[in-house]
CSV table of C-alpha atoms in Angstrom, one decimal:
chain,number,residue,atom,x,y,z
A,25,MET,CA,-23.4,7.2,-23.5
A,26,GLY,CA,-23.8,8.7,-26.9
A,27,ALA,CA,-24.5,12.4,-26.5
A,28,THR,CA,-25.6,14.5,-23.5
A,29,GLY,CA,-26.0,17.7,-25.5
A,30,LEU,CA,-27.8,18.4,-28.7
A,31,ALA,CA,-26.4,17.5,-32.1
A,32,SER,CA,-27.7,18.7,-35.4
A,33,CYS,CA,-30.1,16.5,-37.1
A,34,ALA,CA,-27.5,15.3,-39.5
A,35,THR,CA,-23.8,16.3,-39.7
A,36,PRO,CA,-22.1,14.5,-42.5
A,37,VAL,CA,-18.3,14.5,-42.7
A,38,THR,CA,-17.3,13.3,-46.2
A,39,GLY,CA,-13.9,11.9,-47.3
A,40,SER,CA,-12.2,13.2,-50.4
A,41,GLY,CA,-11.4,9.9,-52.1
A,42,SER,CA,-13.0,8.7,-55.3
A,43,GLY,CA,-12.9,4.9,-54.7
A,44,THR,CA,-15.3,2.7,-52.7
A,45,GLN,CA,-18.1,4.7,-51.1
A,46,LEU,CA,-18.9,3.9,-47.5
A,47,ALA,CA,-21.7,5.6,-45.4
A,48,TYR,CA,-21.4,5.4,-41.6
A,49,TRP,CA,-24.0,6.7,-39.1
A,50,ASN,CA,-23.4,7.4,-35.4
A,51,PHE,CA,-24.8,9.5,-32.5
A,52,PHE,CA,-21.7,10.7,-30.8
A,53,THR,CA,-21.1,14.4,-29.9
A,54,GLY,CA,-19.0,16.1,-27.3
A,55,GLY,CA,-15.9,14.3,-26.1
A,56,ASP,CA,-17.2,11.0,-27.5
A,57,GLY,CA,-17.8,12.7,-30.8
A,58,GLU,CA,-14.2,13.9,-31.0
A,59,ARG,CA,-12.9,10.5,-30.2
A,60,MET,CA,-15.2,8.9,-32.8
A,61,VAL,CA,-13.8,11.3,-35.4
A,62,GLU,CA,-10.3,10.1,-34.5
A,63,LEU,CA,-11.4,6.5,-35.0
A,64,VAL,CA,-12.9,7.3,-38.4
A,65,ASP,CA,-9.9,9.2,-39.4
A,66,SER,CA,-7.6,6.4,-38.4
A,67,TYR,CA,-9.5,4.1,-40.8
A,68,ARG,CA,-9.4,6.7,-43.5
A,69,ALA,CA,-5.6,6.7,-43.1
A,70,GLU,CA,-5.5,2.9,-43.4
A,71,ALA,CA,-7.8,2.8,-46.4
A,72,PRO,CA,-7.2,5.9,-48.5
A,73,SER,CA,-9.1,4.3,-51.4
A,74,VAL,CA,-12.4,4.3,-49.4
A,75,ASP,CA,-14.4,7.4,-49.4
A,76,VAL,CA,-16.1,7.5,-45.9
A,77,THR,CA,-19.1,9.7,-45.3
A,78,ALA,CA,-19.7,9.8,-41.5
A,79,THR,CA,-23.0,11.3,-40.4
A,80,THR,CA,-23.8,12.3,-36.8
A,81,LEU,CA,-27.5,12.2,-35.7
A,82,MET,CA,-29.2,13.1,-32.5
A,83,TRP,CA,-28.9,10.4,-29.9
A,84,GLY,CA,-32.0,8.6,-28.6
A,85,ALA,CA,-35.3,8.1,-30.2
A,86,PRO,CA,-34.5,10.4,-33.2
A,87,TYR,CA,-31.5,8.3,-34.1
A,88,TYR,CA,-33.2,5.0,-33.9
A,89,THR,CA,-36.4,6.2,-35.6
A,90,LYS,CA,-34.3,7.6,-38.5
A,91,LEU,CA,-32.2,4.4,-38.8
A,92,ALA,CA,-35.3,2.2,-38.8
A,93,MET,CA,-36.9,4.2,-41.5
A,94,ALA,CA,-33.7,4.3,-43.6
A,95,CYS,CA,-33.4,0.5,-43.3
A,96,ALA,CA,-37.0,-0.1,-44.2
A,97,GLY,CA,-36.9,2.3,-47.1
A,98,GLY,CA,-33.7,1.0,-48.7
A,99,ARG,CA,-31.7,4.1,-47.8
A,100,ALA,CA,-29.6,2.6,-45.0
A,101,PRO,CA,-25.9,3.4,-44.4
A,102,ASP,CA,-23.4,0.7,-44.9
A,103,LEU,CA,-22.4,0.7,-41.2
A,104,ALA,CA,-24.1,2.2,-38.1
A,105,THR,CA,-23.7,2.5,-34.4
A,106,MET,CA,-26.3,0.9,-32.1
A,107,HIS,CA,-26.6,0.2,-28.4
A,108,VAL,CA,-26.7,-3.5,-27.8
A,109,SER,CA,-29.8,-3.0,-25.7
A,110,ARG,CA,-31.7,-1.8,-28.8
A,111,LEU,CA,-30.6,-4.7,-31.0
A,112,GLY,CA,-33.5,-7.2,-30.8
A,113,PRO,CA,-36.3,-5.4,-32.8
A,114,PHE,CA,-33.8,-4.2,-35.5
A,115,ALA,CA,-32.2,-7.7,-35.9
A,116,ALA,CA,-35.6,-9.1,-36.8
A,117,HIS,CA,-36.0,-7.3,-40.1
A,118,LEU,CA,-33.6,-4.4,-40.5
A,119,LEU,CA,-30.0,-5.7,-40.0
A,120,ASP,CA,-27.8,-8.4,-41.5
A,121,PRO,CA,-25.8,-10.6,-39.2
A,122,PHE,CA,-22.0,-10.5,-39.2
A,123,ASP,CA,-20.2,-13.3,-40.9
A,124,LEU,CA,-17.9,-14.8,-38.3
A,125,ASP,CA,-15.5,-16.0,-41.0
A,126,GLU,CA,-15.2,-12.5,-42.4
A,127,LEU,CA,-14.5,-11.1,-38.9
A,128,ALA,CA,-11.9,-13.9,-38.2
A,129,ALA,CA,-10.2,-13.0,-41.4
A,130,ARG,CA,-9.7,-9.5,-39.9
A,131,GLY,CA,-8.5,-10.9,-36.6
A,132,ILE,CA,-11.8,-10.5,-34.7
A,133,THR,CA,-13.0,-13.7,-32.9
A,134,GLN,CA,-15.5,-14.5,-30.1
A,135,ASP,CA,-12.8,-15.4,-27.5
A,136,GLN,CA,-11.7,-11.7,-27.6
A,137,PHE,CA,-14.9,-10.4,-26.0
A,138,PRO,CA,-16.4,-10.7,-22.5
A,139,SER,CA,-18.8,-13.6,-22.6
A,140,ARG,CA,-21.8,-11.6,-21.4
A,141,VAL,CA,-21.2,-8.9,-23.9
A,142,TRP,CA,-20.8,-11.3,-26.8
A,143,GLU,CA,-23.9,-13.2,-25.7
A,144,ASN,CA,-26.1,-10.1,-25.7
A,145,ALA,CA,-24.8,-9.1,-29.2
A,146,GLN,CA,-26.5,-12.1,-30.6
A,147,VAL,CA,-30.0,-12.8,-31.7
A,148,ASP,CA,-31.2,-16.4,-32.3
A,149,GLY,CA,-27.6,-17.6,-32.3
A,150,GLU,CA,-26.3,-15.1,-34.9
A,151,LEU,CA,-24.1,-12.1,-34.2
A,152,TYR,CA,-25.9,-8.9,-35.2
A,153,ALA,CA,-23.8,-6.4,-33.2
A,154,LEU,CA,-20.0,-6.0,-33.0
A,155,PRO,CA,-19.4,-4.5,-29.6
A,156,LEU,CA,-17.0,-1.6,-29.3
A,157,ASP,CA,-17.2,-1.1,-25.6
A,158,THR,CA,-19.0,-1.7,-22.3
A,159,HIS,CA,-20.3,1.2,-20.2
A,160,PRO,CA,-21.6,-0.1,-16.9
A,161,MET,CA,-22.9,1.8,-13.8
A,162,VAL,CA,-19.9,2.6,-11.7
A,163,LEU,CA,-19.0,4.3,-8.4
A,164,TYR,CA,-17.1,7.5,-8.4
A,165,VAL,CA,-15.0,8.1,-5.2
A,166,ASN,CA,-13.8,11.4,-3.9
A,167,THR,CA,-10.7,10.0,-2.1
A,168,ASP,CA,-10.2,13.1,0.1
A,169,LEU,CA,-13.8,13.2,1.4
A,170,CYS,CA,-14.0,9.4,1.8
A,171,SER,CA,-10.7,9.6,3.8
A,172,GLN,CA,-12.2,12.2,6.1
A,173,ALA,CA,-15.3,10.0,6.5
A,174,GLY,CA,-13.1,7.0,7.4
A,175,LEU,CA,-14.1,5.0,4.3
A,176,MET,CA,-10.7,4.4,2.9
A,177,GLY,CA,-8.7,1.3,3.6
A,178,ASP,CA,-5.0,1.0,4.6
A,179,ASP,CA,-4.2,0.4,1.0
A,180,GLY,CA,-5.5,3.8,0.0
A,181,GLU,CA,-8.5,2.3,-1.8
A,182,LEU,CA,-12.2,2.6,-0.9
A,183,ALA,CA,-12.9,0.0,1.8
A,184,PRO,CA,-15.1,-2.8,0.5
A,185,ILE,CA,-18.8,-2.2,0.6
A,186,THR,CA,-20.7,-5.5,0.7
A,187,SER,CA,-24.1,-4.7,2.0
A,188,VAL,CA,-26.9,-2.1,1.9
A,189,GLU,CA,-26.2,-1.2,5.5
A,190,GLN,CA,-22.6,-0.3,4.6
A,191,PHE,CA,-23.6,1.6,1.5
A,192,PHE,CA,-26.2,3.7,3.4
A,193,ASP,CA,-23.7,4.2,6.3
A,194,ALA,CA,-21.1,5.5,3.9
A,195,GLY,CA,-23.7,8.0,2.6
A,196,ARG,CA,-24.5,9.2,6.1
A,197,ARG,CA,-20.9,9.6,7.1
A,198,LEU,CA,-20.1,11.5,4.0
A,199,ALA,CA,-23.0,13.8,4.5
A,200,GLU,CA,-21.5,14.7,7.9
A,201,VAL,CA,-18.3,15.6,6.1
A,202,THR,CA,-19.9,17.6,3.2
A,203,GLY,CA,-22.7,19.2,5.1
A,204,SER,CA,-24.9,18.2,2.2
A,205,THR,CA,-25.7,14.7,0.9
A,206,GLY,CA,-23.3,11.8,0.9
A,207,ILE,CA,-24.0,10.1,-2.5
A,208,SER,CA,-24.8,12.0,-5.6
A,209,TRP,CA,-27.4,10.2,-7.7
A,210,ALA,CA,-29.9,11.6,-10.2
A,211,ALA,CA,-33.2,10.3,-9.1
A,212,ALA,CA,-34.9,12.7,-11.5
A,213,ASP,CA,-33.0,11.5,-14.6
A,214,GLY,CA,-34.4,8.5,-16.4
A,215,LEU,CA,-31.1,7.0,-17.4
A,216,ALA,CA,-29.4,7.3,-14.0
A,217,SER,CA,-32.5,6.1,-12.1
A,218,TRP,CA,-33.1,3.2,-14.4
A,219,MET,CA,-29.4,2.1,-14.1
A,220,MET,CA,-29.8,1.9,-10.4
A,221,PHE,CA,-33.2,0.2,-10.5
A,222,TRP,CA,-32.1,-2.5,-12.9
A,223,SER,CA,-28.8,-3.2,-11.1
A,224,ILE,CA,-30.5,-3.6,-7.7
A,225,PHE,CA,-33.4,-5.6,-9.2
A,226,ARG,CA,-31.0,-8.0,-10.8
A,227,GLN,CA,-28.8,-8.2,-7.7
A,228,MET,CA,-31.9,-9.3,-5.8
A,229,GLY,CA,-32.5,-12.0,-8.3
A,230,GLY,CA,-35.4,-10.3,-10.1
A,231,VAL,CA,-36.5,-11.5,-13.5
A,232,MET,CA,-38.4,-9.5,-16.1
A,233,GLU,CA,-39.4,-11.2,-19.3
A,234,LEU,CA,-41.3,-9.3,-21.9
A,235,PRO,CA,-42.8,-11.7,-24.5
A,236,ASP,CA,-44.6,-10.3,-27.6
A,237,GLY,CA,-48.3,-9.9,-26.8
A,238,GLY,CA,-47.7,-10.2,-23.1
A,239,PRO,CA,-48.3,-10.4,-20.3
A,240,ALA,CA,-45.1,-9.3,-18.6
A,241,GLN,CA,-43.5,-11.9,-16.4
A,242,VAL,CA,-42.1,-10.0,-13.5
A,243,ASP,CA,-41.1,-10.8,-9.9
A,244,ARG,CA,-43.4,-8.3,-8.3
A,245,GLU,CA,-42.0,-8.8,-4.8
A,246,VAL,CA,-38.5,-8.1,-6.0
A,247,MET,CA,-39.7,-5.1,-7.9
A,248,THR,CA,-41.4,-3.7,-4.8
A,249,ALA,CA,-38.3,-4.4,-2.7
A,250,THR,CA,-36.2,-2.5,-5.3
A,251,PHE,CA,-38.4,0.5,-5.2
A,252,SER,CA,-38.2,0.3,-1.4
A,253,PHE,CA,-34.4,0.3,-1.5
A,254,ILE,CA,-34.6,3.5,-3.6
A,255,ARG,CA,-37.1,5.1,-1.2
A,256,ASP,CA,-34.8,4.4,1.7
A,257,MET,CA,-31.7,5.7,-0.2
A,258,THR,CA,-33.3,9.0,-1.1
A,259,ASP,CA,-33.8,10.2,2.4
A,260,GLY,CA,-32.2,13.7,1.8
A,261,THR,CA,-29.1,12.7,3.6
A,262,ILE,CA,-27.8,9.6,1.8
A,263,CYS,CA,-29.1,10.9,-1.5
A,264,SER,CA,-31.2,13.8,-2.7
A,265,GLN,CA,-34.7,13.0,-3.8
A,266,THR,CA,-34.7,15.4,-6.8
A,267,LEU,CA,-31.3,15.7,-8.5
A,268,ASP,CA,-31.5,15.8,-12.3
A,269,GLY,CA,-29.1,14.6,-14.9
A,270,PRO,CA,-26.8,17.7,-15.1
A,271,ALA,CA,-26.9,18.4,-11.4
A,272,ALA,CA,-25.7,15.0,-10.1
A,273,PRO,CA,-22.2,15.2,-11.7
A,274,ALA,CA,-22.0,18.9,-10.8
A,275,VAL,CA,-22.6,18.1,-7.2
A,276,PHE,CA,-19.8,15.5,-7.2
A,277,ALA,CA,-17.5,17.8,-9.1
A,278,SER,CA,-18.0,20.6,-6.6
A,279,GLN,CA,-17.3,18.2,-3.7
A,280,GLN,CA,-20.8,18.4,-2.2
A,281,ALA,CA,-20.9,14.6,-2.2
A,282,GLY,CA,-18.2,12.0,-1.6
A,283,LEU,CA,-19.6,9.3,-3.9
A,284,PHE,CA,-21.4,9.5,-7.2
A,285,VAL,CA,-23.3,6.8,-9.1
A,286,LEU,CA,-23.6,6.8,-12.9
A,287,GLY,CA,-22.0,5.4,-16.0
A,288,PRO,CA,-18.3,6.1,-16.7
A,289,TRP,CA,-18.8,8.8,-19.2
A,290,GLU,CA,-18.7,11.5,-16.6
A,291,LEU,CA,-15.0,10.7,-16.1
A,292,ILE,CA,-14.1,13.9,-18.0
A,293,THR,CA,-16.3,16.0,-15.7
A,294,ALA,CA,-14.4,14.8,-12.7
A,295,GLU,CA,-11.0,15.2,-14.3
A,296,THR,CA,-11.8,18.7,-15.5
A,297,ALA,CA,-12.9,19.7,-11.9
A,298,GLY,CA,-9.5,18.7,-10.7
A,299,ILE,CA,-10.8,16.9,-7.6
A,300,PRO,CA,-9.1,13.9,-6.0
A,301,PHE,CA,-11.1,10.9,-7.3
A,302,THR,CA,-11.0,7.4,-8.5
A,303,MET,CA,-13.7,5.0,-9.9
A,304,VAL,CA,-14.5,1.5,-8.9
A,305,PRO,CA,-17.2,-1.1,-9.9
A,306,PHE,CA,-20.6,-0.6,-8.2
A,307,PRO,CA,-20.6,-3.1,-5.3
A,308,ALA,CA,-22.8,-6.1,-4.8
A,309,LEU,CA,-25.3,-4.9,-2.2
A,310,PHE,CA,-27.4,-8.0,-2.5
A,311,GLY,CA,-26.0,-11.5,-3.2
A,312,ASP,CA,-22.4,-12.3,-4.2
A,313,ALA,CA,-22.3,-11.1,-7.8
A,314,PRO,CA,-21.9,-7.4,-8.5
A,315,LEU,CA,-24.5,-7.4,-11.3
A,316,ILE,CA,-24.8,-4.0,-12.8
A,317,ARG,CA,-26.8,-2.4,-15.5
A,318,ALA,CA,-24.7,-1.7,-18.6
A,319,ASP,CA,-24.9,-1.2,-22.3
A,320,SER,CA,-22.5,-1.4,-25.2
A,321,HIS,CA,-21.9,0.8,-28.2
A,322,SER,CA,-21.6,-1.5,-31.1
A,323,PHE,CA,-21.5,-1.6,-34.9
A,324,VAL,CA,-24.2,-3.1,-37.0
A,325,LEU,CA,-24.8,-3.9,-40.7
A,326,PRO,CA,-28.0,-2.3,-41.9
A,327,ARG,CA,-29.8,-4.4,-44.4
A,328,GLN,CA,-29.3,-3.4,-48.0
A,329,LEU,CA,-31.7,-3.9,-50.9
A,330,SER,CA,-28.7,-5.2,-52.8
A,331,VAL,CA,-25.4,-5.8,-51.0
A,332,ASP,CA,-22.3,-4.3,-52.8
A,333,PRO,CA,-19.5,-6.7,-52.0
A,334,GLU,CA,-16.8,-3.9,-52.0
A,335,ARG,CA,-18.9,-1.6,-49.7
A,336,ARG,CA,-19.7,-4.5,-47.3
A,337,ALA,CA,-16.1,-5.5,-47.1
A,338,ALA,CA,-15.2,-1.9,-46.4
A,339,ALA,CA,-17.8,-1.9,-43.6
A,340,TYR,CA,-16.1,-5.0,-42.0
A,341,ASP,CA,-12.7,-3.3,-42.4
A,342,MET,CA,-13.8,-0.1,-40.8
A,343,ALA,CA,-15.5,-1.8,-37.8
A,344,ALA,CA,-12.5,-4.0,-37.2
A,345,SER,CA,-10.2,-0.9,-37.4
A,346,MET,CA,-12.2,1.0,-34.9
A,347,LEU,CA,-12.1,-1.9,-32.5
A,348,ARG,CA,-8.3,-2.3,-32.8
A,349,ASN,CA,-7.8,1.5,-32.2
A,350,SER,CA,-10.3,1.7,-29.3
A,351,LEU,CA,-7.6,2.6,-26.7
A,352,SER,CA,-8.4,6.2,-27.5
A,353,TRP,CA,-12.1,5.5,-27.1
A,354,ALA,CA,-11.3,4.4,-23.5
A,355,GLY,CA,-10.3,8.0,-22.8
A,356,GLY,CA,-14.0,8.8,-22.4
A,357,GLY,CA,-14.4,6.2,-19.7
A,358,HIS,CA,-15.7,3.3,-21.8
A,359,ILE,CA,-14.3,-0.2,-21.3
A,360,PRO,CA,-12.9,-1.5,-24.7
A,361,ALA,CA,-14.7,-4.7,-25.7
A,362,LEU,CA,-11.8,-6.2,-27.6
A,363,SER,CA,-9.4,-8.0,-25.2
A,364,ALA,CA,-6.4,-7.1,-27.3
A,365,VAL,CA,-7.1,-3.5,-26.1
A,366,SER,CA,-8.7,-4.0,-22.6
A,367,GLU,CA,-5.8,-6.4,-21.6
A,368,SER,CA,-3.0,-4.4,-23.2
A,369,PRO,CA,-0.3,-2.8,-21.0
A,370,GLU,CA,-1.4,0.6,-22.3
A,371,PHE,CA,-5.0,0.2,-21.0
A,372,LEU,CA,-4.0,-1.5,-17.7
A,373,THR,CA,-1.9,1.5,-16.8
A,374,LEU,CA,-4.8,3.8,-17.7
A,375,GLU,CA,-6.5,5.0,-14.4
A,376,PRO,CA,-9.2,5.0,-13.3
A,377,GLN,CA,-10.5,3.1,-16.3
A,378,SER,CA,-8.6,-0.1,-15.6
A,379,ASN,CA,-9.9,0.0,-12.0
A,380,TYR,CA,-13.5,-1.0,-13.1
A,381,ALA,CA,-12.7,-3.0,-16.2
A,382,GLU,CA,-13.7,-6.2,-14.4
A,383,ALA,CA,-17.3,-4.9,-14.4
A,384,ALA,CA,-17.6,-6.1,-18.0
A,385,GLU,CA,-17.9,-9.6,-16.7
A,386,PHE,CA,-21.0,-8.8,-14.6
A,387,VAL,CA,-23.0,-6.6,-16.9
A,388,GLU,CA,-26.8,-6.8,-17.1
A,389,TYR,CA,-28.5,-5.5,-20.2
A,390,ASP,CA,-32.1,-4.3,-20.2
A,391,PRO,CA,-34.9,-6.9,-20.9
A,392,ALA,CA,-35.5,-7.4,-24.6
A,393,ALA,CA,-38.5,-5.6,-26.0
A,394,TYR,CA,-39.1,-3.0,-28.7
A,395,PHE,CA,-39.7,-0.3,-26.0
A,396,SER,CA,-36.6,-1.2,-23.9
A,397,GLY,CA,-33.0,-0.2,-23.9
A,398,SER,CA,-31.0,3.0,-23.8
A,399,GLY,CA,-33.0,6.1,-24.5
A,400,SER,CA,-36.2,4.0,-24.6
A,401,GLN,CA,-39.8,4.4,-23.4
A,402,LEU,CA,-39.1,1.9,-20.6
A,403,MET,CA,-36.2,4.0,-19.3
A,404,SER,CA,-38.4,7.1,-19.4
A,405,TYR,CA,-41.5,5.6,-17.8
A,406,GLY,CA,-39.5,3.5,-15.3
A,407,GLY,CA,-37.7,6.7,-14.4
A,408,GLN,CA,-41.0,8.4,-13.7
A,409,GLN,CA,-42.0,5.7,-11.3
A,410,ILE,CA,-38.6,5.8,-9.6
A,411,LEU,CA,-38.9,9.6,-9.1
A,412,GLY,CA,-42.4,9.2,-7.7
A,413,VAL,CA,-41.0,6.8,-5.1
A,414,SER,CA,-38.0,9.0,-4.3
A,415,THR,CA,-40.2,12.1,-3.7
A,416,ARG,CA,-42.8,10.0,-1.7
A,417,ALA,CA,-45.5,10.8,-4.3
A,418,GLN,CA,-46.3,7.1,-4.4
A,419,THR,CA,-45.4,4.0,-2.5
A,420,PRO,CA,-43.2,1.1,-3.8
A,421,GLU,CA,-46.3,-1.0,-4.1
A,422,GLN,CA,-48.0,1.6,-6.3
A,423,ALA,CA,-44.9,2.0,-8.5
A,424,THR,CA,-44.8,-1.7,-9.0
A,425,GLU,CA,-48.5,-1.8,-10.0
A,426,ASN,CA,-48.0,1.1,-12.4
A,427,LEU,CA,-44.9,-0.3,-14.1
A,428,VAL,CA,-46.3,-3.8,-14.5
A,429,THR,CA,-49.6,-2.4,-15.9
A,430,TRP,CA,-47.6,-0.2,-18.3
A,431,LEU,CA,-45.5,-3.1,-19.5
A,432,ASP,CA,-48.6,-5.2,-20.3
A,433,GLN,CA,-50.0,-2.3,-22.2
A,434,GLN,CA,-46.9,-1.9,-24.3
A,435,LEU,CA,-46.6,-5.6,-25.0
A,436,ALA,CA,-50.2,-5.6,-26.4
A,437,ILE,CA,-49.0,-3.2,-29.1
A,438,PRO,CA,-47.1,-4.7,-32.0
A,439,SER,CA,-43.6,-3.6,-32.5
A,440,PRO,CA,-43.4,-0.6,-34.8
A,441,VAL,CA,-39.9,-1.6,-35.9
């Protein structure tokens, strides 16, 4: 994701050139922040006449609030980072669509992106986001512990898991090996819990549509069944009921669990721990398609009061440059969106990243609404309901009623963006 730690409110890094000025905003800190600096510096080397000012802001609500205010107030940067799941409300009034001819002139075309990623980067048939990556929910595998639990196949890979029963059985068998829980998953973290909820809800065929003004159109039976799945999973043996965001990767890194579920950005944590591990797509536990919650970091063109042709051209150039150089971005676990990178020999030999790259074809983005998407109110409130079910503070039926009621309340409020 963007940043798991705290960033300063604004950290500008300014170029030293005296030519075309270009302002770029992003929310990356930590390892992703270092890799983003590399991408920006690569563009600086390609375009020494462009003076790039790169500003890092705090990820989540602070970033999107500040970006919305800057766009509305005529003080927007020339280029900005955005999660595709947050695109809709911004596209309505605050962003300019990409000109496909301008992208094609820079070698960037639709056929170079996974179809589901490209589709979700559009609003009303126009491309408002240029995807840099995909980061889906994945399954981390401790190969040593899974071997002891009899879960590895003859080929040295995790044996296929194709049902809830097999998934739960794997958790129980691993718990016997670890003496703790089998699967590390952060029920008390809004992001981790929502990723699981939305993946299972969609695998079950659940539909959630959030039209302006409401009411929410939700498959209540499927939602209740999804909450029931989470209740059954968090029995204290398969999964803990109360792990938070920092604890879940730490439990896996310390080999107290043999499997771990989250996005791919904890790759570095596992590598640093020096444990024997790999990563694979999260399996299809319901149905045939392994639908999984995901998001994509992307580049957007904030609307300008008056578009400067040179600055806008530089924004296109910089975005295209960062996509072309995104092999280094994959070092943080993200799947590059551009096929010239994701299908390159260099990426295909990159492990474990290449093991789960196929997940980009099955990604499920959050339902479109001003309060939805990464770091959103929906993720936070939905996470509260998931935790309530995990800890047995409420039933799946109560969680369903709470969530649907809350959705209707939010839909009755006009979008602030």
